[in-house]
PDB file of C-alpha atoms in Angstrom:
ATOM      1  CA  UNK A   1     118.277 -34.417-150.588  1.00 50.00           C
ATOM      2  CA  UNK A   2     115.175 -33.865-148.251  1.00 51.00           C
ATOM      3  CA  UNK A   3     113.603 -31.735-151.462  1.00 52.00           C
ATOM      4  CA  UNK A   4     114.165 -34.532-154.130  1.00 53.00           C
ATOM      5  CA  UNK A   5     112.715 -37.076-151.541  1.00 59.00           C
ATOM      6  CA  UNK A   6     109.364 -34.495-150.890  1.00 63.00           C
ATOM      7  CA  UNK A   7     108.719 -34.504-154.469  1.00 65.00           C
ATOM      8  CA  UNK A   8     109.315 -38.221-154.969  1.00 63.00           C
ATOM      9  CA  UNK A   9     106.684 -38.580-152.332  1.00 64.00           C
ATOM     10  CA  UNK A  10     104.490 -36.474-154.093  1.00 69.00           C
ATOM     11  CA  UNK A  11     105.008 -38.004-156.960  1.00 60.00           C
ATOM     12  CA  UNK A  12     104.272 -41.733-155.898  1.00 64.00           C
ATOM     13  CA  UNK A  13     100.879 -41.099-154.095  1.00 58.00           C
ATOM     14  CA  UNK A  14      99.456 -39.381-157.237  1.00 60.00           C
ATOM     15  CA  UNK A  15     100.430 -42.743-159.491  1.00 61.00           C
ATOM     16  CA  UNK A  16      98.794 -44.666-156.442  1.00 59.00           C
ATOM     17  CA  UNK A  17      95.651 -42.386-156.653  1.00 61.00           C
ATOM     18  CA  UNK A  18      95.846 -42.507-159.921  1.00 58.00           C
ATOM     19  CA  UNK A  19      95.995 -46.254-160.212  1.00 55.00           C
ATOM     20  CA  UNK A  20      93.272 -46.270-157.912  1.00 58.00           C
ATOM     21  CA  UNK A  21      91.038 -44.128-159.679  1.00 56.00           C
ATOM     22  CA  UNK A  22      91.365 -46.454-162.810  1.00 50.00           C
ATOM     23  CA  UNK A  23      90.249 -49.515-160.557  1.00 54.00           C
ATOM     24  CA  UNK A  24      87.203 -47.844-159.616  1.00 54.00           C
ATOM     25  CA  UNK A  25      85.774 -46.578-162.796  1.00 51.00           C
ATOM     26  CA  UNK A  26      87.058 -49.777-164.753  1.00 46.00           C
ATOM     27  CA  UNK A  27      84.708 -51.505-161.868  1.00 50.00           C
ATOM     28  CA  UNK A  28      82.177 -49.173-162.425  1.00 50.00           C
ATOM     29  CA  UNK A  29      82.009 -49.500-166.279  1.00 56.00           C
ATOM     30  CA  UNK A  30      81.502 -53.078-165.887  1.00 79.00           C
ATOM     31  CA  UNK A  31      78.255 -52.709-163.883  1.00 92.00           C
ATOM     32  CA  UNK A  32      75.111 -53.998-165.345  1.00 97.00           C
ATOM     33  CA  UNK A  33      71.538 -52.175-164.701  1.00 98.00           C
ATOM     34  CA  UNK A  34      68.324 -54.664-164.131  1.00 98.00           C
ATOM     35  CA  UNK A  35      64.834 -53.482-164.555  1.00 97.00           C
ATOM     36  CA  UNK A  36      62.916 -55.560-161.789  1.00 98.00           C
ATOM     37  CA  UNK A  37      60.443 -57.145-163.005  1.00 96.00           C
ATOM     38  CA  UNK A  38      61.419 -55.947-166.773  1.00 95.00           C
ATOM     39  CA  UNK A  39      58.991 -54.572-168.820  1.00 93.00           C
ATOM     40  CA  UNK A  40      56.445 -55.124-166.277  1.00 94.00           C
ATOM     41  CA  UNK A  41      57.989 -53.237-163.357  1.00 96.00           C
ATOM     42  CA  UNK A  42      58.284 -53.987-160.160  1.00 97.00           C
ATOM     43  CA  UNK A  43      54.735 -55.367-158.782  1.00 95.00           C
ATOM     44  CA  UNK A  44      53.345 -58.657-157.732  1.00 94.00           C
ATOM     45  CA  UNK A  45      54.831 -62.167-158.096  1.00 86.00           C
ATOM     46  CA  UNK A  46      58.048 -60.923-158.996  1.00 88.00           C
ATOM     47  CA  UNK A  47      59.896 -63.185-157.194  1.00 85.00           C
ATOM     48  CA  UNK A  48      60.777 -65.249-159.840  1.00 90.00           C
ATOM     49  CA  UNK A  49      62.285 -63.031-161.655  1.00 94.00           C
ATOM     50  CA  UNK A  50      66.116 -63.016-160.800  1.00 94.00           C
ATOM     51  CA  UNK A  51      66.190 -66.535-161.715  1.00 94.00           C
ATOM     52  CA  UNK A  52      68.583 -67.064-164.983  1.00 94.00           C
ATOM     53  CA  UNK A  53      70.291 -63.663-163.952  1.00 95.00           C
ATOM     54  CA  UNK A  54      73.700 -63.500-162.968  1.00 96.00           C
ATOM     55  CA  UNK A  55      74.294 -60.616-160.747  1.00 98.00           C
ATOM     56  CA  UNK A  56      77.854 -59.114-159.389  1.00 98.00           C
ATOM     57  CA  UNK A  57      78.479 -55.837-156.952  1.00 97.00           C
ATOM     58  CA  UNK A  58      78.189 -52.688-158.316  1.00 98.00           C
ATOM     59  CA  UNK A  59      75.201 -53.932-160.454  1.00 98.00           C
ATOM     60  CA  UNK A  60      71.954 -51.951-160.390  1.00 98.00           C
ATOM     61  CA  UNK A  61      68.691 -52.314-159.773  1.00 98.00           C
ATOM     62  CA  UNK A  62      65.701 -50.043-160.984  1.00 98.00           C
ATOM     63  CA  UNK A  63      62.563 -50.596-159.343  1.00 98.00           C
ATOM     64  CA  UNK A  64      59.872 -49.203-161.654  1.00 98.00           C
ATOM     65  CA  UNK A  65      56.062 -48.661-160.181  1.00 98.00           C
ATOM     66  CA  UNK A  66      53.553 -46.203-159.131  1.00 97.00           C
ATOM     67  CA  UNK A  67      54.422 -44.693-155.708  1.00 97.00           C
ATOM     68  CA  UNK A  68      50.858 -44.234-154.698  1.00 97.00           C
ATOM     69  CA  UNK A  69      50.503 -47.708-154.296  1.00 97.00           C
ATOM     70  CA  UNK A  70      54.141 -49.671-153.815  1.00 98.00           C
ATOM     71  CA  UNK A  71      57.330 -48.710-151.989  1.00 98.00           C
ATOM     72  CA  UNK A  72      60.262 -50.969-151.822  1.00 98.00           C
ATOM     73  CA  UNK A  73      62.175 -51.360-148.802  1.00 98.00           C
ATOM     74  CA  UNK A  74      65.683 -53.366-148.619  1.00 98.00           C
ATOM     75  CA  UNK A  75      65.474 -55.641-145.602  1.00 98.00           C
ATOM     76  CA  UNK A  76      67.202 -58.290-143.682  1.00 96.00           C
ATOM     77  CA  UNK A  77      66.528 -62.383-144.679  1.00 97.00           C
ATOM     78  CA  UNK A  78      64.181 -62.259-141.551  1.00 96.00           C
ATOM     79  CA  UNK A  79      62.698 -59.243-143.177  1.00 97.00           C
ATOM     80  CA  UNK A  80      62.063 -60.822-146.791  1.00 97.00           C
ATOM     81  CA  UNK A  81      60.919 -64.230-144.962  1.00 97.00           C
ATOM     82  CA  UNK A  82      58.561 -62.655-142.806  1.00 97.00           C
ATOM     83  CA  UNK A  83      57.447 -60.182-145.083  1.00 97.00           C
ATOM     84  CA  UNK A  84      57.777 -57.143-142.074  1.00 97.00           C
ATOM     85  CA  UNK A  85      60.370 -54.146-142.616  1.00 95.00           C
ATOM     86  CA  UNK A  86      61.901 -53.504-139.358  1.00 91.00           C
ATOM     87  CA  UNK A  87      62.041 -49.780-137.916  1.00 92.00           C
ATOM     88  CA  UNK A  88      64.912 -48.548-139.739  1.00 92.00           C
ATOM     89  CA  UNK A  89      64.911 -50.272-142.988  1.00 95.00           C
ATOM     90  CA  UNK A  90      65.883 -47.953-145.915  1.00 96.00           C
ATOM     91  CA  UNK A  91      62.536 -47.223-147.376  1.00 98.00           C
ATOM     92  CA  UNK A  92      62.244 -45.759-151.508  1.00 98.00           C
ATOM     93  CA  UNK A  93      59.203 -44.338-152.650  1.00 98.00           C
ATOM     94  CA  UNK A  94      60.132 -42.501-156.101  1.00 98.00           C
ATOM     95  CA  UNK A  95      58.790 -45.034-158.225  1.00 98.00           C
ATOM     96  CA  UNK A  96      62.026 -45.173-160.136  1.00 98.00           C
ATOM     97  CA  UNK A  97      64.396 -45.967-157.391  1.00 98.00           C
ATOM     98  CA  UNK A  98      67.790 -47.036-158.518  1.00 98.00           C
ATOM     99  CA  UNK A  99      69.564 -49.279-156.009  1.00 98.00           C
ATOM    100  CA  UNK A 100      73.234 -50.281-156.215  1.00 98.00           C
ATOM    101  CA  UNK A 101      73.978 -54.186-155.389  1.00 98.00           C
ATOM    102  CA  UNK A 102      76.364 -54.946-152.520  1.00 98.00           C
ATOM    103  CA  UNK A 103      78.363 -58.312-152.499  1.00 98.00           C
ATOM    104  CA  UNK A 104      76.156 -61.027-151.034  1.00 98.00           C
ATOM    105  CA  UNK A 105      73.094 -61.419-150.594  1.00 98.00           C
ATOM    106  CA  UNK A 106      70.037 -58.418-150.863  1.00 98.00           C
ATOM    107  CA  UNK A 107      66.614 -58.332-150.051  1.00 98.00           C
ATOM    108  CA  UNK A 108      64.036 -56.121-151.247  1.00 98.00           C
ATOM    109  CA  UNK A 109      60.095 -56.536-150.078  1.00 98.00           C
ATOM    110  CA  UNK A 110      57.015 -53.867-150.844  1.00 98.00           C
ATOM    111  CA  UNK A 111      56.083 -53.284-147.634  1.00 97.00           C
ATOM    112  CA  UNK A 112      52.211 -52.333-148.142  1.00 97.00           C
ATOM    113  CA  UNK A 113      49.995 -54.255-146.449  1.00 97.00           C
ATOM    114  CA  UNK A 114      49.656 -57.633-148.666  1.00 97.00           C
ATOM    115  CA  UNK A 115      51.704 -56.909-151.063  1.00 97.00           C
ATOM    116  CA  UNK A 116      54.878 -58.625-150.033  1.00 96.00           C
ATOM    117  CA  UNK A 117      52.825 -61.798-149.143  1.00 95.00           C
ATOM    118  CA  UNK A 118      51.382 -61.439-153.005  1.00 93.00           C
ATOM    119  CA  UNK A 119      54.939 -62.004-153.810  1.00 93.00           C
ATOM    120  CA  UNK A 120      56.451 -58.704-154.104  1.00 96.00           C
ATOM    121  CA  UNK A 121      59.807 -59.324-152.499  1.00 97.00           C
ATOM    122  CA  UNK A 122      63.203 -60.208-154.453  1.00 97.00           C
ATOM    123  CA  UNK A 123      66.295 -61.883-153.147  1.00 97.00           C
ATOM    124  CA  UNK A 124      69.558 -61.191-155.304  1.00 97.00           C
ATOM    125  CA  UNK A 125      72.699 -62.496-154.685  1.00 97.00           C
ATOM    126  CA  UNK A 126      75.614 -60.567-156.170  1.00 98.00           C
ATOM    127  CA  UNK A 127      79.209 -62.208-156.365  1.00 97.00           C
TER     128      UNK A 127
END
């Protein structure tokens, strides 16, 4: 008896994994990608632009620009109101960062001097 209930063991937690698996790349499949800013990239007074867009977890986000000149930094609400990035903050300077949305609410500034005041800072809310 003790062998038939092993492999019944066995057998349950690989459906379960396997049931889990599915959830997570049927999730995954349904993930959008956003170009911030669209055609024109991320750069100044693009603050406006999530409005109209309908954004969920798991979405992406591709910030597009020349890293000589921009960065984008994900920050707190303090952080995108006052336009600082606090010691800390997750900083991306490829120019063609790709950042995954996470339920809730997410900030995003440039955090070269001006630029964030110029209105280079997004706010997306994700269901």
């Amino acid at each position: 008896m003790a062998q038939g209930s092993g492999s019944a063991s066995r057998a349950t937690a690989a459906l379960g994994l396997a049931l889990l698996l599915c959830l997570l790349l049927a999730h995954a499949a349904d993930a959008a990608t956003y170009t911030v800013g669209d055609s024109g990239g991320w750069t100044f007074n693009t603050a406006s632009w999530t409005r109209g867009k309908r954004f969920r977890a798991g979405d992406v986000l591709v910030f597009r620009y020349s890293p000589s000149v921009h960065n984008v930094v994900a920050v707190s609400v303090a952080g995108y109101n006052g336009c600082s990035a606090p010691r800390g903050s997750r900083t991306y300077t490829s120019g063609n960062d790709r950042i995954t949305l996470a339920r809730g609410s997410n900030y995003f500034i440039c955090s070269i001097a001006g630029h964030c005041q110029a209105g280079m800072k997004i706010a997306v809310v994700a269901a």
